[in-house]
CSV table of C-alpha atoms and ligand atoms in Angstrom, one decimal:
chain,number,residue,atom,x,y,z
A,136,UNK,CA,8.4,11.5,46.7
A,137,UNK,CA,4.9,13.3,47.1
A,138,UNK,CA,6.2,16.4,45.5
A,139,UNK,CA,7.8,14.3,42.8
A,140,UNK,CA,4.6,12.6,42.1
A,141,UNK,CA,2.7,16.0,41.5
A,142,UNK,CA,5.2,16.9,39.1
A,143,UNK,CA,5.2,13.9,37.5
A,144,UNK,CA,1.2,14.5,37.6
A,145,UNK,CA,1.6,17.8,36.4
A,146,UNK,CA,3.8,17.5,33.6
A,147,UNK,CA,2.5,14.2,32.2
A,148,UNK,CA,-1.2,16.5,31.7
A,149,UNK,CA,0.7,19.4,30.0
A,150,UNK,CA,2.4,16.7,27.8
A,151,UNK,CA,-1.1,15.1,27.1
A,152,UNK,CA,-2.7,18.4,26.4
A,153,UNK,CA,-0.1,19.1,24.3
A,154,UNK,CA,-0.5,15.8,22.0
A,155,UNK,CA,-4.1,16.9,22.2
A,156,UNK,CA,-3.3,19.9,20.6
A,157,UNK,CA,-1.2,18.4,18.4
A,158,UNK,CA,-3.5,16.4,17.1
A,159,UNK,CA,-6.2,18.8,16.5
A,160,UNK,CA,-3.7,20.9,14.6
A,161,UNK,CA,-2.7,17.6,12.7
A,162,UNK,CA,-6.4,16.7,11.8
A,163,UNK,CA,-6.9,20.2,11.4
A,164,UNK,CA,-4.7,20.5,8.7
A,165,UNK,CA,-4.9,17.2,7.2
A,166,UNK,CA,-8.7,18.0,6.4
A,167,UNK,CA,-7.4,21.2,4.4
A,168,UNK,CA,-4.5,19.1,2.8
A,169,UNK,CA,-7.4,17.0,1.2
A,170,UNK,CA,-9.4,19.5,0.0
A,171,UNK,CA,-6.7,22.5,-1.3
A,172,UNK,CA,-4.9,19.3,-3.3
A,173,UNK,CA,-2.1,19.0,-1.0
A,174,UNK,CA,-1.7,15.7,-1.6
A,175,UNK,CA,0.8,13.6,-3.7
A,176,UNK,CA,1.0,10.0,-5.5
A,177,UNK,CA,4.2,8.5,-5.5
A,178,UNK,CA,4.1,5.2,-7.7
A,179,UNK,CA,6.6,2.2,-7.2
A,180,UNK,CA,6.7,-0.2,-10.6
A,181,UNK,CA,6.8,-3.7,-9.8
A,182,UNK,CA,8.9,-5.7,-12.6
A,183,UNK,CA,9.0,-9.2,-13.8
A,184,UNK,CA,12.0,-10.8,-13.0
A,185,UNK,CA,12.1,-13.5,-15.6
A,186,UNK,CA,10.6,-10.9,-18.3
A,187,UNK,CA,12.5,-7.7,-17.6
A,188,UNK,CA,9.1,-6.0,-18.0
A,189,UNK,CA,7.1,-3.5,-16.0
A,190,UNK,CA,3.9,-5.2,-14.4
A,191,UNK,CA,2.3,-2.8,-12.3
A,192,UNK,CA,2.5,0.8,-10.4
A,193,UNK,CA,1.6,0.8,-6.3
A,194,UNK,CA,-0.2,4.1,-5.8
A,195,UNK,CA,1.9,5.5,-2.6
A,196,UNK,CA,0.6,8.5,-1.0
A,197,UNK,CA,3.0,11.6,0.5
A,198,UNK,CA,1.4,14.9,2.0
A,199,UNK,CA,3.1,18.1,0.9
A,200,UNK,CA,2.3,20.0,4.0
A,201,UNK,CA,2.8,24.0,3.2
A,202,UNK,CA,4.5,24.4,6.0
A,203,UNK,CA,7.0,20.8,7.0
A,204,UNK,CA,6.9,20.0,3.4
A,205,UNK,CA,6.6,16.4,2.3
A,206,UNK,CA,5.5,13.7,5.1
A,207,UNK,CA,6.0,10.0,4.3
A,208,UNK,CA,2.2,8.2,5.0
A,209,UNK,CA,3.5,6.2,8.4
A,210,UNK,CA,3.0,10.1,9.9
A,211,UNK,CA,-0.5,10.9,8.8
A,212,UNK,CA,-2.4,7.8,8.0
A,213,UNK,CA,-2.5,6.7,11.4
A,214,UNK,CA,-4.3,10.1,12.2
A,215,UNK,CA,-7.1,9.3,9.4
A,216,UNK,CA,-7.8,6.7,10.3
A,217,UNK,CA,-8.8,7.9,13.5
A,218,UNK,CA,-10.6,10.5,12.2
A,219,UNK,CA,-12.7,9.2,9.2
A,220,UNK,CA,-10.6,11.4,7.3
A,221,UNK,CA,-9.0,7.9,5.7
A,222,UNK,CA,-12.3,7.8,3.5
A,223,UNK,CA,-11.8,11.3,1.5
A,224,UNK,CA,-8.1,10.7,1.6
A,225,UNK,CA,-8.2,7.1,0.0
A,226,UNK,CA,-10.8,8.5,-2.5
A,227,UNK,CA,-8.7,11.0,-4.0
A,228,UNK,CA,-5.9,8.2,-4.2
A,229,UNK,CA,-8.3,5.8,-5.9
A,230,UNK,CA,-9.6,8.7,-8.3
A,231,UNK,CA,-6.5,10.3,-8.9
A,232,UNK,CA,-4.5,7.0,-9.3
A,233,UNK,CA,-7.5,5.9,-12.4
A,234,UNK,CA,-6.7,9.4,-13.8
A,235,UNK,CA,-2.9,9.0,-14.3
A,236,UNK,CA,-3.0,5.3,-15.1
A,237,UNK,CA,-5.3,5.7,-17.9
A,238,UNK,CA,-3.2,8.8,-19.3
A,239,UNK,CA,0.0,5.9,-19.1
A,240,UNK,CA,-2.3,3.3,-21.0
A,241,UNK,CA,-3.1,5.9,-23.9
A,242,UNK,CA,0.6,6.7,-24.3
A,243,UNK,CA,1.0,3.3,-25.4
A,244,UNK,CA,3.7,3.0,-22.6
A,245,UNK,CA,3.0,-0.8,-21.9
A,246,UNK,CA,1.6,-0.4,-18.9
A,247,UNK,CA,-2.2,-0.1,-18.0
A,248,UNK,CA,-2.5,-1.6,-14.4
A,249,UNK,CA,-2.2,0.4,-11.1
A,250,UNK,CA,-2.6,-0.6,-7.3
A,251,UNK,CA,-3.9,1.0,-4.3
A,252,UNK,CA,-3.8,0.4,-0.6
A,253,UNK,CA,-7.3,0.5,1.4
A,254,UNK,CA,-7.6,1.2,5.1
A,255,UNK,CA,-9.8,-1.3,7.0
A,256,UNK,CA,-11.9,1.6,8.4
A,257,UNK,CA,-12.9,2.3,4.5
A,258,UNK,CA,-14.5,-0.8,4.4
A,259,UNK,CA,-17.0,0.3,6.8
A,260,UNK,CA,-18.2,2.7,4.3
A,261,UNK,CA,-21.2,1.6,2.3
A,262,UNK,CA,-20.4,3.1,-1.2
A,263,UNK,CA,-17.0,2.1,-1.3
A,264,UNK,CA,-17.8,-0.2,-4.5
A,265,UNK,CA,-19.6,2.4,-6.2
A,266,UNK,CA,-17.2,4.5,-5.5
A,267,UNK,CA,-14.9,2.8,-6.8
A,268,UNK,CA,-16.8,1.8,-10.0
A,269,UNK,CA,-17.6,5.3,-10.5
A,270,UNK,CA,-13.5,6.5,-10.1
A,271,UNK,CA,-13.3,4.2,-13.4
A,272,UNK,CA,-16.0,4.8,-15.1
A,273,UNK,CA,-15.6,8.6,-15.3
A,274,UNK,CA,-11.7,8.4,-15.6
A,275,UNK,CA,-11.9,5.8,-18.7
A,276,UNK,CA,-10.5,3.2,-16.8
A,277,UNK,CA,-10.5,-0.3,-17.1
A,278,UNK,CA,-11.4,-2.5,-13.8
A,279,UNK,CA,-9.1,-5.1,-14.8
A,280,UNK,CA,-6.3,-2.7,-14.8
A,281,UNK,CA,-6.9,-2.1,-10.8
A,282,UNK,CA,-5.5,-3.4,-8.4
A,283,UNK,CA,-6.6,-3.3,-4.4
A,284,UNK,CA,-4.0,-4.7,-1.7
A,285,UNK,CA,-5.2,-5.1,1.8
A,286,UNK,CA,-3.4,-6.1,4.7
A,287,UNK,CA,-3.5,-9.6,5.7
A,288,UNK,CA,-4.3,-8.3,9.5
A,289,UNK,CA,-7.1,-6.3,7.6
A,290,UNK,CA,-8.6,-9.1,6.2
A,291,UNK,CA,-8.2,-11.2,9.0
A,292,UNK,CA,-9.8,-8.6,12.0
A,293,UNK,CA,-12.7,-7.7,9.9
A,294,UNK,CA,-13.8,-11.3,7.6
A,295,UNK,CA,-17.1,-10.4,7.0
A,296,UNK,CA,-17.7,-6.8,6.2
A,297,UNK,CA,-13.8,-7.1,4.1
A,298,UNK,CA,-14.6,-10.4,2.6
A,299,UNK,CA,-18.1,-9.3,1.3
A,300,UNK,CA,-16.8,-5.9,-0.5
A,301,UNK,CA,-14.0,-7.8,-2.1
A,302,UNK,CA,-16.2,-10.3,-3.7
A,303,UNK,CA,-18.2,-7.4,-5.4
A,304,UNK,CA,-14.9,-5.3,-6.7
A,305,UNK,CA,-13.7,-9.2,-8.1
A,306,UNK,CA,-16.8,-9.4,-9.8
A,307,UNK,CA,-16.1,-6.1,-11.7
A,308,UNK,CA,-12.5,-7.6,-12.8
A,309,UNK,CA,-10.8,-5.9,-10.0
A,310,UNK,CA,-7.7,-7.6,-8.4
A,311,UNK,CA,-7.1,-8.0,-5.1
A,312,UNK,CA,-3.8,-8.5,-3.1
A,313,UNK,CA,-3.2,-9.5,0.6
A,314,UNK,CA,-0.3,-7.2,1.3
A,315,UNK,CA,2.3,-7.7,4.0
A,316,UNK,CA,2.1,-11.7,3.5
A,317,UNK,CA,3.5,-13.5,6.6
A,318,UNK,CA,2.7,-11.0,9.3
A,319,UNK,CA,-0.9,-11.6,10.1
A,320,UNK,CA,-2.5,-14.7,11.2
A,321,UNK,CA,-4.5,-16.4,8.1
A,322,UNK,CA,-5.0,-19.8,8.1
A,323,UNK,CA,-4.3,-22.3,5.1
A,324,UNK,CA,-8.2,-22.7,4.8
A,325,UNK,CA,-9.2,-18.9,4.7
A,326,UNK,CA,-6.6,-18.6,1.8
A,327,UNK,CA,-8.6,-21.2,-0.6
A,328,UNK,CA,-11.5,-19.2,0.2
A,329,UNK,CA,-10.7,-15.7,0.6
A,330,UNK,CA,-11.2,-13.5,-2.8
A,331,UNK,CA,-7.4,-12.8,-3.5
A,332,UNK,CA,-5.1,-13.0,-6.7
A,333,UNK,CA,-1.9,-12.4,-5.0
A,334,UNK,CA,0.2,-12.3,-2.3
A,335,UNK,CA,2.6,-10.0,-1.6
A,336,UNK,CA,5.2,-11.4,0.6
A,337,UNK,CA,6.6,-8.9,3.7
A,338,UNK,CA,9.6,-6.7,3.5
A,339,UNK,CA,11.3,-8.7,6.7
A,340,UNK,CA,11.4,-11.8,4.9
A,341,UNK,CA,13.2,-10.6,2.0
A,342,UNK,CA,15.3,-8.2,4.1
A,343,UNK,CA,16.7,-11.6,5.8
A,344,UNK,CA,16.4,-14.2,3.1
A,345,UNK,CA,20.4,-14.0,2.4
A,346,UNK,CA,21.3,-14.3,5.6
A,347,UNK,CA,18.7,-16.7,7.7
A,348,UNK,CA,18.2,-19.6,6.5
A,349,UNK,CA,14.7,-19.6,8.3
A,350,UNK,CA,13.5,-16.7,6.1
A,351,UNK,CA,14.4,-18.1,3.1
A,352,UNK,CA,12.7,-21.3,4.3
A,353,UNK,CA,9.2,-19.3,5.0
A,354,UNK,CA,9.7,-17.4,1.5
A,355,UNK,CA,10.2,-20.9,-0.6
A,356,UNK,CA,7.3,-21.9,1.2
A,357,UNK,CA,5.1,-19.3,0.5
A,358,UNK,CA,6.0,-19.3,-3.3
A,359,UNK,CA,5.4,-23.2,-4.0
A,360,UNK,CA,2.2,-22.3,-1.6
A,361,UNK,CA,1.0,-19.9,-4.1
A,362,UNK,CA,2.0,-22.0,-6.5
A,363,UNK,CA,-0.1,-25.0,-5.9
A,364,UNK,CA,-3.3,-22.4,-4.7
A,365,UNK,CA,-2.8,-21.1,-8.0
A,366,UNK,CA,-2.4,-17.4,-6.6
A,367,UNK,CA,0.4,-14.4,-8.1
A,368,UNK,CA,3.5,-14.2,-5.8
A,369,UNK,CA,5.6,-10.9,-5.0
A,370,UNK,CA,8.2,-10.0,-3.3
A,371,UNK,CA,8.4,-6.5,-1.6
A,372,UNK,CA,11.3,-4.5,-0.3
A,373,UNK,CA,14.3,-6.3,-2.5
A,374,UNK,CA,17.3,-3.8,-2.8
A,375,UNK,CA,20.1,-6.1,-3.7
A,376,UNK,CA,20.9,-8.2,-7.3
A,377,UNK,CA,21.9,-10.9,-4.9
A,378,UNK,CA,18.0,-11.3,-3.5
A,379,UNK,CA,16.7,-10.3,-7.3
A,380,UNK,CA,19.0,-13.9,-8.0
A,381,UNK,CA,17.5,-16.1,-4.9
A,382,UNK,CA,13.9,-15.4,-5.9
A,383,UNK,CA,14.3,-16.3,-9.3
A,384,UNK,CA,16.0,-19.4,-8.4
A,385,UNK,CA,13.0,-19.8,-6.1
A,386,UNK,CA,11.4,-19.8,-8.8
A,387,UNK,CA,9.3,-16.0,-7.5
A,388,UNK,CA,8.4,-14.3,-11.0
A,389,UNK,CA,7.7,-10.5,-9.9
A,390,UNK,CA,9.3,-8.4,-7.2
A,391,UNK,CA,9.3,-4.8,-5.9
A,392,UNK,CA,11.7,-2.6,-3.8
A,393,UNK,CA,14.7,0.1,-4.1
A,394,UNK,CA,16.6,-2.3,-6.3
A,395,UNK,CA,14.2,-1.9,-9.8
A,396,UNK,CA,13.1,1.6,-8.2
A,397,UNK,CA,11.9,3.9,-5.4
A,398,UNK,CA,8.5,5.6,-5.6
A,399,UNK,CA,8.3,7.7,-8.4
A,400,UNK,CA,6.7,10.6,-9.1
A,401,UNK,CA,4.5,10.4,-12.4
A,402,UNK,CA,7.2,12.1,-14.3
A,403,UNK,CA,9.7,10.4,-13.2
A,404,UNK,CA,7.4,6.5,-13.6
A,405,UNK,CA,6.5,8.3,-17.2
A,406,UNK,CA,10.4,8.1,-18.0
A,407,UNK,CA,11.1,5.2,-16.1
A,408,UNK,CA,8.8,3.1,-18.3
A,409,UNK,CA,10.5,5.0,-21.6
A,410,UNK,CA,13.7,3.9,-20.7
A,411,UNK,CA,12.5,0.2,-19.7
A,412,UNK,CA,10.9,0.0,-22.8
A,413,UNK,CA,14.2,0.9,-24.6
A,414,UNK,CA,16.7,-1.1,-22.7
B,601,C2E,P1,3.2,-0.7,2.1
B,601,C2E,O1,1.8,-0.7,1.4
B,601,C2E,O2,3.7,-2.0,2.6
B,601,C2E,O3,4.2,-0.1,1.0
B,601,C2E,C1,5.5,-0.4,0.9
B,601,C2E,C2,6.4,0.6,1.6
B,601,C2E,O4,7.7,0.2,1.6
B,601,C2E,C3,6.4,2.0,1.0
B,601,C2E,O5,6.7,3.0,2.0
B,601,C2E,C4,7.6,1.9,0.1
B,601,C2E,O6,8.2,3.1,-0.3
B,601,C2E,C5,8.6,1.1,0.9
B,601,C2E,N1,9.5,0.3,0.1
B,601,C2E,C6,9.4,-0.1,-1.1
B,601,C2E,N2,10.5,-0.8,-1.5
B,601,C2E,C7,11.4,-0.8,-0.5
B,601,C2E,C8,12.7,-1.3,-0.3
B,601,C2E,O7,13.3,-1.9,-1.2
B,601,C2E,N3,13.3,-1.1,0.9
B,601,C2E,C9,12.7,-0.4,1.9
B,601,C2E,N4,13.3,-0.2,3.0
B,601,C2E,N5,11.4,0.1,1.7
B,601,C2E,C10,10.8,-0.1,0.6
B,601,C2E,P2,5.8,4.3,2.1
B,601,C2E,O8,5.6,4.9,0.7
B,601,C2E,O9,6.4,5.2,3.1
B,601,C2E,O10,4.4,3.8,2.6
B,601,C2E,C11,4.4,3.2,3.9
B,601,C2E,C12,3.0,2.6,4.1
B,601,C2E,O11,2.0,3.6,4.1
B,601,C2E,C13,2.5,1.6,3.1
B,601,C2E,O12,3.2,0.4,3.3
B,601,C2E,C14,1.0,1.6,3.3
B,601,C2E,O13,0.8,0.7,4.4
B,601,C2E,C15,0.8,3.0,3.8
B,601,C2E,N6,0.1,3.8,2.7
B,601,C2E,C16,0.6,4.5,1.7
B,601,C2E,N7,-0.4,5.0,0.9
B,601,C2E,C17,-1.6,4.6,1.4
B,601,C2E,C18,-3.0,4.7,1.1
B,601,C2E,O14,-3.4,5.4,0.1
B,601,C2E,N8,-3.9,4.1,2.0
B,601,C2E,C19,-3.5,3.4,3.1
B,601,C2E,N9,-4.4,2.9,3.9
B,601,C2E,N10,-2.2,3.2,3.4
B,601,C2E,C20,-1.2,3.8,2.6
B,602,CA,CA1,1.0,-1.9,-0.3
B,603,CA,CA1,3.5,-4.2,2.1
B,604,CA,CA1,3.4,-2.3,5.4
């Protein structure tokens, strides 16, 4: 047993020094990612269900890694976070996203409103609103075309320092949206007070609306919630006609997920809106 423990000892300190490693490589090349432009917008329209129209694009981010080739965000943004690396990553979403939305707008493609996800560590940094005011300024792009979604665990862990830079992006016409609805901890109160336009209501709710009653329960509630706090409502992750059907009975006007469309590159959102507009 005594040998077997060293081993043990032994093996699990080569395995850590290997993570180590792993990680330094990871952060390594991460940092270069970001500045030799290896990074990549993907955008996901989200549709009006009782319109047929295009709303909104979320800004998704993918890494194009020279080497593994493209890596979904779950894989990296963990990493910079840790690192800090989350504020020059999230910048060059921001800016780039203000770039390719106001190209859309000008080709009169009847859409002129883009969201993008922010870390909580990025609200740590002091300049994030001029940042941000900046990104539209110089790209020609109107505030009220911009959307923000943060976490409802985001907004929750960190009130204050959250709260405070989301009341100063509101004030330039910026939209906000508490992203994965249902999964954090907010209380009826802090909704009537917090500076949000939307929610966005979790993936695992919709994935199980058909088939739990219990899920369909919590989504019904959360629309006629919104409803009556006067907020936006959508649905994320809905793949089937059968779920597009139930939220519209629920009365949910905009949705998003693998049914309408996956993330797009621009191209590919560029012809997507084409052929929206045509059908
Ligand atoms: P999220 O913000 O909740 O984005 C939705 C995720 O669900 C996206 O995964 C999207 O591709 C996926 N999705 C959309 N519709 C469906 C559907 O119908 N079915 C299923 N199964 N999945 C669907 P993706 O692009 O891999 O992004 C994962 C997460 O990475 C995002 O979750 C977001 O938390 C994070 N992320 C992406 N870009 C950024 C960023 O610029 N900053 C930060 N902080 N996080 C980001
Ligand atoms: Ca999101
Ligand atoms: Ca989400
Ligand atoms: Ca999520």
């Amino acid at each position: 047993a005594k040998g077997n423990g060293k081993n043990t000892f032994r093996f699990y300190s080569q395995e850590v020094h290997e993570a180590a490693d792993w990680r330094m490589k990871l952060e390594g090349d991460l940092r270069r990612g970001i500045e030799e432009g290896q990074l990549v917008l993907h955008y996901q329209p989200k549709y009006n269900i009782m319109t047929n129209t295009v709303t909104s694009a979320e800004a998704l981010v993918r890494w194009n890694h020279p080497v593994y080739g493209m890596i979904p965000p779950n894989q990296f943004i963990g990493v910079a976070e840790e690192t800090g690396l989350i504020v020059p990553l999230e910048r060059w979403v921001i800016r780039q996203a203000c770039e390719d939305m106001a190209g859309i707008c000008q080709e009169g493609l009847g859409l002129c409103h883009v969201a993008v996800n922010l870390s909580q560590v990025h609200f740590h940094q002091e300049d994030l609103v001029d940042y941000i005011q900046q990104a539209c300024e110089e790209t020609g792009f109107s505030p009220s075309g911009l959307e923000i979604e943060v976490t409802e665990s985001t907004m929750m862990n960190n009130q204050e320092v959250v709260v405070s830079k989301l009341c100063s992006l509101r004030e330039l016409g910026i939209q906000v949206s508490m992203d994965d609805f249902g999964t954090g901890y907010s209380s009826l109160s802090s909704l009537k007070t917090l500076p949000i336009n939307c929610l966005k209501i979790d993936r695992s709710f919709i994935q199980d609306v058909l088939q739990d009653e219990s899920s369909e329960a919590i989504v019904s509630l959360i629309i006629s919630m919104a409803e009556h706090l006067n907020l936006n409502v959508i649905a994320e992750g809905v793949e089937t006609e059968q779920q597009v059907e139930l939220l519209r009975q629920l009365e949910c006007r905009e949705v998003q997920g693998y049914f309408y469309s996956k993330p797009l590159p621009l191209e590919q959102l560029i012809a997507f809106l084409q052929r929206s507009a045509g059908a």
